[in-house]
Coordinates of C-alpha atoms in Angstrom, one line a residue:
X1 CA 32.2 28.7 6.3
X2 CA 30.7 30.9 3.6
X3 CA 27.2 31.0 2.2
X4 CA 26.0 29.8 -1.1
X5 CA 25.3 33.4 -2.1
X6 CA 28.9 34.4 -1.3
X7 CA 30.3 31.5 -3.4
X8 CA 28.0 32.3 -6.3
X9 CA 29.1 35.9 -6.2
X10 CA 32.8 34.9 -6.1
X11 CA 32.3 32.7 -9.2
X12 CA 30.5 35.5 -11.0
X13 CA 33.2 38.0 -10.2
X14 CA 35.8 35.6 -11.5
X15 CA 34.0 35.1 -14.8
X16 CA 33.9 38.8 -15.3
X17 CA 37.7 38.8 -15.5
X18 CA 37.5 36.1 -18.3
X19 CA 35.0 37.3 -20.9
X20 CA 36.2 34.8 -23.4
X21 CA 35.3 31.9 -21.2
X22 CA 31.8 30.4 -20.5
X23 CA 30.5 27.7 -18.3
X24 CA 28.8 24.8 -20.1
X25 CA 26.3 22.6 -18.4
X26 CA 26.5 24.5 -15.1
X27 CA 26.1 28.1 -13.8
X28 CA 27.6 30.0 -10.9
X29 CA 25.0 28.9 -8.4
X30 CA 25.4 25.2 -9.4
X31 CA 29.1 25.5 -8.7
X32 CA 28.3 27.1 -5.3
X33 CA 25.9 24.2 -4.5
X34 CA 28.5 21.6 -5.4
X35 CA 31.1 23.4 -3.3
X36 CA 28.8 23.6 -0.3
X37 CA 27.9 19.9 -0.6
X38 CA 31.5 18.9 -0.9
X39 CA 32.3 20.7 2.3
X40 CA 29.1 20.0 4.3
X41 CA 28.0 16.7 2.9
X42 CA 24.5 16.0 1.6
X43 CA 22.5 14.8 4.6
X44 CA 20.2 17.8 4.6
X45 CA 17.0 17.9 2.6
X46 CA 16.9 19.6 -0.8
X47 CA 13.5 21.1 -0.4
X48 CA 11.4 18.7 -2.5
X49 CA 9.9 15.3 -1.7
X50 CA 12.2 12.4 -2.3
X51 CA 15.5 14.3 -2.0
X52 CA 17.5 13.9 1.2
X53 CA 16.2 13.7 4.8
X54 CA 15.1 10.1 4.6
X55 CA 15.9 7.5 7.2
X56 CA 17.8 4.5 6.1
X57 CA 15.6 1.4 6.1
X58 CA 17.3 -1.7 7.4
X59 CA 16.8 -4.4 4.8
X60 CA 18.3 -7.8 4.2
X61 CA 18.0 -10.0 1.1
X62 CA 15.9 -13.1 1.6
X63 CA 17.7 -16.5 1.7
X64 CA 16.1 -17.5 -1.6
X65 CA 17.6 -14.4 -3.3
X66 CA 21.1 -15.5 -2.5
X67 CA 22.2 -17.0 -5.8
X68 CA 25.6 -17.7 -4.4
X69 CA 27.1 -17.1 -1.0
X70 CA 30.7 -17.3 0.0
X71 CA 31.9 -17.3 3.6
X72 CA 35.6 -16.6 2.9
X73 CA 36.2 -13.0 2.1
X74 CA 39.3 -12.1 0.1
X75 CA 42.5 -11.8 2.1
X76 CA 42.9 -8.2 3.3
X77 CA 46.0 -6.0 3.4
X78 CA 47.1 -4.5 6.7
X79 CA 44.8 -1.8 7.9
X80 CA 47.7 0.6 8.3
X81 CA 48.6 0.3 4.6
X82 CA 45.0 0.8 3.6
X83 CA 44.6 3.9 5.8
X84 CA 47.8 5.3 4.2
X85 CA 46.1 5.2 0.8
X86 CA 42.7 6.6 1.9
X87 CA 44.0 10.2 1.5
X88 CA 44.8 9.5 -2.1
X89 CA 41.6 7.5 -2.7
X90 CA 39.4 9.9 -0.8
X91 CA 35.8 9.7 -2.0
X92 CA 36.7 9.3 -5.6
X93 CA 33.6 9.6 -7.8
X94 CA 33.0 10.1 -11.4
X95 CA 30.5 11.5 -13.9
X96 CA 28.6 8.8 -15.7
X97 CA 28.4 11.0 -18.7
X98 CA 32.2 11.7 -18.9
X99 CA 34.3 11.0 -21.9
X100 CA 33.4 10.2 -25.4
X101 CA 32.6 6.9 -27.1
X102 CA 35.8 5.2 -28.1
X103 CA 36.5 3.4 -31.3
X104 CA 38.8 0.5 -30.4
X105 CA 38.3 -2.7 -28.5
X106 CA 39.5 -3.1 -24.9
X107 CA 43.1 -4.0 -25.0
X108 CA 43.9 -7.5 -23.6
X109 CA 46.7 -6.3 -21.3
X110 CA 48.5 -8.1 -18.5
X111 CA 46.0 -6.4 -16.2
X112 CA 43.2 -8.6 -17.5
X113 CA 44.7 -11.6 -15.9
X114 CA 45.1 -9.7 -12.6
X115 CA 41.5 -8.6 -12.7
X116 CA 40.4 -12.2 -13.1
X117 CA 42.6 -13.2 -10.2
X118 CA 41.2 -10.5 -7.9
X119 CA 37.6 -11.4 -8.7
X120 CA 38.3 -15.0 -8.0
X121 CA 39.8 -14.1 -4.6
X122 CA 37.0 -11.7 -3.8
X123 CA 34.2 -14.3 -4.0
X124 CA 31.3 -11.9 -3.5
X125 CA 27.9 -12.9 -2.3
X126 CA 25.7 -12.4 -5.4
X127 CA 22.2 -11.2 -4.8
X128 CA 19.4 -10.6 -7.3
X129 CA 17.3 -8.4 -5.1
X130 CA 13.5 -7.7 -4.8
X131 CA 12.1 -4.5 -6.4
X132 CA 12.6 -1.5 -4.2
X133 CA 11.5 2.1 -4.2
X134 CA 14.0 4.6 -5.5
X135 CA 14.9 6.2 -2.1
X136 CA 15.3 2.8 -0.5
X137 CA 17.8 1.9 -3.3
X138 CA 19.8 5.0 -2.5
X139 CA 19.8 4.3 1.2
X140 CA 20.7 0.6 0.8
X141 CA 23.7 1.4 -1.3
X142 CA 25.2 3.6 1.4
X143 CA 24.2 1.2 4.2
X144 CA 25.8 -1.9 2.6
X145 CA 28.9 0.0 1.6
X146 CA 29.4 1.2 5.2
X147 CA 28.8 -2.3 6.5
X148 CA 31.5 -3.7 4.2
X149 CA 33.8 -0.8 5.4
X150 CA 33.2 -1.9 9.0
X151 CA 33.8 -5.6 8.2
X152 CA 30.2 -6.6 9.2
X153 CA 29.1 -7.5 5.7
X154 CA 30.9 -9.8 3.2
X155 CA 31.7 -8.5 -0.3
X156 CA 28.5 -8.4 -2.3
X157 CA 27.3 -7.9 -5.9
X158 CA 23.7 -6.8 -5.9
X159 CA 21.4 -6.7 -8.9
X160 CA 18.7 -4.1 -8.4
X161 CA 15.1 -4.2 -9.5
X162 CA 13.2 -0.8 -9.6
X163 CA 9.7 -0.7 -8.1
X164 CA 8.9 2.8 -9.5
X165 CA 10.2 5.2 -12.2
X166 CA 12.9 7.5 -11.0
X167 CA 15.2 10.4 -11.9
X168 CA 18.5 9.9 -10.1
X169 CA 20.8 12.9 -9.8
X170 CA 24.4 13.0 -8.8
X171 CA 25.7 14.0 -5.4
X172 CA 26.8 17.5 -6.5
X173 CA 24.2 18.3 -9.2
X174 CA 21.8 21.2 -9.1
X175 CA 18.3 19.8 -9.2
X176 CA 16.7 22.7 -11.1
X177 CA 19.5 22.6 -13.7
X178 CA 19.1 18.9 -14.4
X179 CA 15.5 18.1 -14.1
X180 CA 12.1 19.5 -15.2
X181 CA 10.8 18.9 -11.7
X182 CA 7.1 19.5 -12.3
X183 CA 7.0 17.4 -15.5
X184 CA 8.9 14.6 -13.7
X185 CA 6.5 14.6 -10.8
X186 CA 3.4 14.8 -13.0
X187 CA 4.6 11.8 -14.9
X188 CA 5.1 9.8 -11.7
X189 CA 8.9 10.0 -11.4
X190 CA 10.4 10.0 -8.0
X191 CA 13.4 12.3 -7.8
X192 CA 16.3 11.0 -5.6
X193 CA 20.0 11.9 -5.1
X194 CA 22.7 9.2 -5.1
X195 CA 25.8 9.3 -2.9
X196 CA 28.2 9.4 -5.9
X197 CA 28.9 12.1 -8.5
X198 CA 27.9 12.2 -12.1
X199 CA 25.0 13.1 -14.3
X200 CA 21.2 12.6 -14.1
X201 CA 19.8 9.1 -14.9
X202 CA 16.4 8.4 -16.3
X203 CA 14.9 5.2 -14.8
X204 CA 11.8 3.3 -15.9
X205 CA 11.3 -0.2 -14.4
X206 CA 12.0 -2.8 -17.1
X207 CA 14.1 -0.5 -19.2
X208 CA 17.3 -0.5 -17.1
X209 CA 19.7 -3.0 -15.5
X210 CA 21.4 -1.7 -12.4
X211 CA 23.9 -3.4 -10.1
X212 CA 26.2 -2.4 -7.2
X213 CA 29.5 -3.9 -6.0
X214 CA 30.4 -3.5 -2.4
X215 CA 34.0 -4.6 -2.0
X216 CA 36.9 -4.0 0.6
X217 CA 39.3 -1.2 -0.3
X218 CA 42.1 -3.6 -0.9
X219 CA 40.2 -5.2 -3.8
X220 CA 41.7 -2.3 -5.9
X221 CA 44.9 -1.9 -3.8
X222 CA 47.8 -0.4 -5.8
X223 CA 45.6 0.6 -8.8
X224 CA 44.8 4.0 -10.2
X225 CA 41.2 5.2 -10.2
X226 CA 41.0 4.4 -13.9
X227 CA 42.2 0.9 -13.4
X228 CA 39.8 0.4 -10.5
X229 CA 36.9 1.1 -12.9
X230 CA 38.2 -1.5 -15.3
X231 CA 38.7 -4.0 -12.5
X232 CA 35.2 -3.5 -11.1
X233 CA 33.6 -3.8 -14.6
X234 CA 35.8 -6.7 -15.7
X235 CA 33.1 -9.4 -15.2
X236 CA 30.5 -7.2 -17.0
X237 CA 32.7 -6.7 -20.0
X238 CA 33.3 -10.5 -20.2
X239 CA 29.5 -11.1 -19.8
X240 CA 28.5 -8.6 -22.5
X241 CA 31.1 -10.0 -24.9
X242 CA 29.5 -13.4 -24.4
X243 CA 26.2 -11.9 -25.5
X244 CA 27.9 -11.0 -28.8
X245 CA 28.5 -7.3 -28.0
X246 CA 31.7 -5.5 -29.1
X247 CA 32.1 -3.8 -25.8
X248 CA 34.7 -1.1 -24.9
X249 CA 35.4 1.4 -22.2
X250 CA 34.7 5.0 -23.2
X251 CA 36.5 7.6 -21.2
X252 CA 36.9 6.8 -17.5
X253 CA 33.6 5.2 -16.7
X254 CA 31.3 4.5 -19.7
X255 CA 30.6 1.2 -21.2
X256 CA 29.9 1.4 -25.0
X257 CA 29.8 -0.4 -28.3
X258 CA 30.4 0.9 -31.8
X259 CA 26.7 1.9 -31.8
X260 CA 26.8 4.1 -28.7
X261 CA 26.9 4.2 -24.9
X262 CA 25.3 1.3 -23.1
X263 CA 25.7 2.6 -19.6
X264 CA 27.9 4.3 -17.0
X265 CA 29.5 3.7 -13.7
X266 CA 30.3 5.7 -10.6
X267 CA 32.3 5.0 -7.5
X268 CA 32.7 6.2 -3.9
X269 CA 35.3 5.0 -1.3
X270 CA 34.4 4.6 2.3
X271 CA 37.1 4.8 5.0
X272 CA 37.7 1.8 7.4
X273 CA 35.5 1.9 10.5
X274 CA 35.5 -0.2 13.7
X275 CA 38.7 -2.0 12.5
X276 CA 37.1 -3.0 9.1
X277 CA 38.8 -2.9 5.7
X278 CA 37.0 0.2 4.2
X279 CA 35.0 -0.2 1.1
X280 CA 34.6 0.6 -2.6
X281 CA 31.0 1.2 -3.8
X282 CA 30.9 0.8 -7.5
X283 CA 27.5 0.9 -9.2
X284 CA 26.5 0.7 -12.9
X285 CA 23.3 1.4 -14.8
X286 CA 22.8 -0.1 -18.3
X287 CA 20.1 1.0 -20.7
X288 CA 18.1 -2.1 -21.8
X289 CA 15.5 0.1 -23.6
X290 CA 14.7 3.8 -23.5
X291 CA 11.8 6.2 -24.2
X292 CA 14.0 9.0 -25.6
X293 CA 11.1 11.4 -26.1
X294 CA 10.0 11.1 -22.5
X295 CA 13.5 11.4 -21.3
X296 CA 14.0 14.7 -23.1
X297 CA 10.8 16.0 -21.4
X298 CA 11.8 15.0 -17.9
X299 CA 15.6 15.9 -18.1
X300 CA 17.1 19.2 -19.1
X301 CA 19.2 18.0 -22.1
X302 CA 21.6 20.8 -22.9
X303 CA 21.9 22.2 -26.4
X304 CA 25.6 21.4 -26.3
X305 CA 24.9 17.7 -25.8
X306 CA 22.1 17.6 -28.3
X307 CA 24.2 19.4 -31.0
X308 CA 27.3 17.3 -30.5
X309 CA 28.4 15.9 -33.8
X310 CA 28.8 12.5 -32.2
X311 CA 25.3 12.7 -30.6
X312 CA 22.6 13.3 -33.1
X313 CA 19.9 12.5 -30.6
X314 CA 19.4 11.3 -27.0
X315 CA 18.3 7.9 -28.4
X316 CA 21.5 7.4 -30.3
X317 CA 23.7 8.7 -27.4
X318 CA 22.4 5.8 -25.3
X319 CA 22.0 2.8 -27.4
X320 CA 19.8 0.2 -25.6
X321 CA 20.8 -3.4 -25.2
X322 CA 17.4 -4.6 -26.5
X323 CA 18.3 -3.6 -30.0
X324 CA 21.8 -5.0 -29.8
X325 CA 21.0 -8.4 -28.2
X326 CA 17.5 -9.2 -29.4
X327 CA 16.9 -10.7 -26.0
X328 CA 14.2 -10.0 -23.4
X329 CA 15.3 -8.1 -20.3
X330 CA 14.8 -11.1 -17.9
X331 CA 17.0 -13.2 -20.2
X332 CA 19.7 -10.6 -20.2
X333 CA 19.7 -10.2 -16.4
X334 CA 19.8 -14.0 -16.0
X335 CA 22.8 -14.2 -18.3
X336 CA 24.6 -11.4 -16.4
X337 CA 23.9 -13.1 -13.0
X338 CA 25.3 -16.4 -14.4
X339 CA 28.4 -14.6 -15.6
X340 CA 28.9 -13.0 -12.3
X341 CA 28.8 -16.3 -10.6
X342 CA 31.3 -17.9 -13.0
X343 CA 33.9 -15.1 -12.7
X344 CA 34.4 -16.0 -9.0
X345 CA 34.8 -19.8 -9.6

């Protein structure tokens, strides 16, 4: 093993040999931190309150939160076949900010029927959860994914409610590079790290809609990573179209309309344990509304992002659902929950 300082120095030496190349959105130390976390994991504390080092709290949804419960999980492929694909799947994760906003509608390909078939077979338990604190949300995501991986929890689609404002940074991000820590803490934001990759998210209760899918690995068996994102977001695309939105995939993992990005997704795969099927954790955060001025104070928005011709401002880069639907947040969430139930029927 090598130290963070050694990796930083190695990156800096490499850059000296390529004077015509510059790193955008990351520095040598940030690359070193990402490298160390990729090798060592992220269980250690990051040196500030709310990042790492927290015990997982055992929580269960109340019975009255179970909007629909199925007792028959989808038929699973043989464990040996799944295990053979783990090496390729690994812990595939993606940047919520990757890609650019597309211009065409989602193609109605033959895969669309296959996505519908797999969702019908999955029959997840659908939960609209109680409000939870940011760190509890992060811990619960990992815990439930591991339980599905071990075969002790049925497939589940969980709609989150945030109890407190938060800044959520990706698994491999440098905190100091992404967040104005003192400003965030002064304004009451709890800073937490999620278990998947990607960029920083600005969360205010009532301004976002977040959900997680915990599914067996064979839910996406035989699909590329790109197809797995489309599969996991199939029900959401159908639901947003029913709300009158012209929805499309942008890049690998963004959901957008012609007006801008609505939200982004990230994934992580968990290997089978205790004879279980393994698991895909797929979570999505949608912007219902956004305080762009506050977001730019709390997050370090790079000049490259702010000067992009396609992004005149942070407010236009993420175009909230409130302005596009004209609906209250509770109504939007209720419509999404109903759509999730219907897609499994």
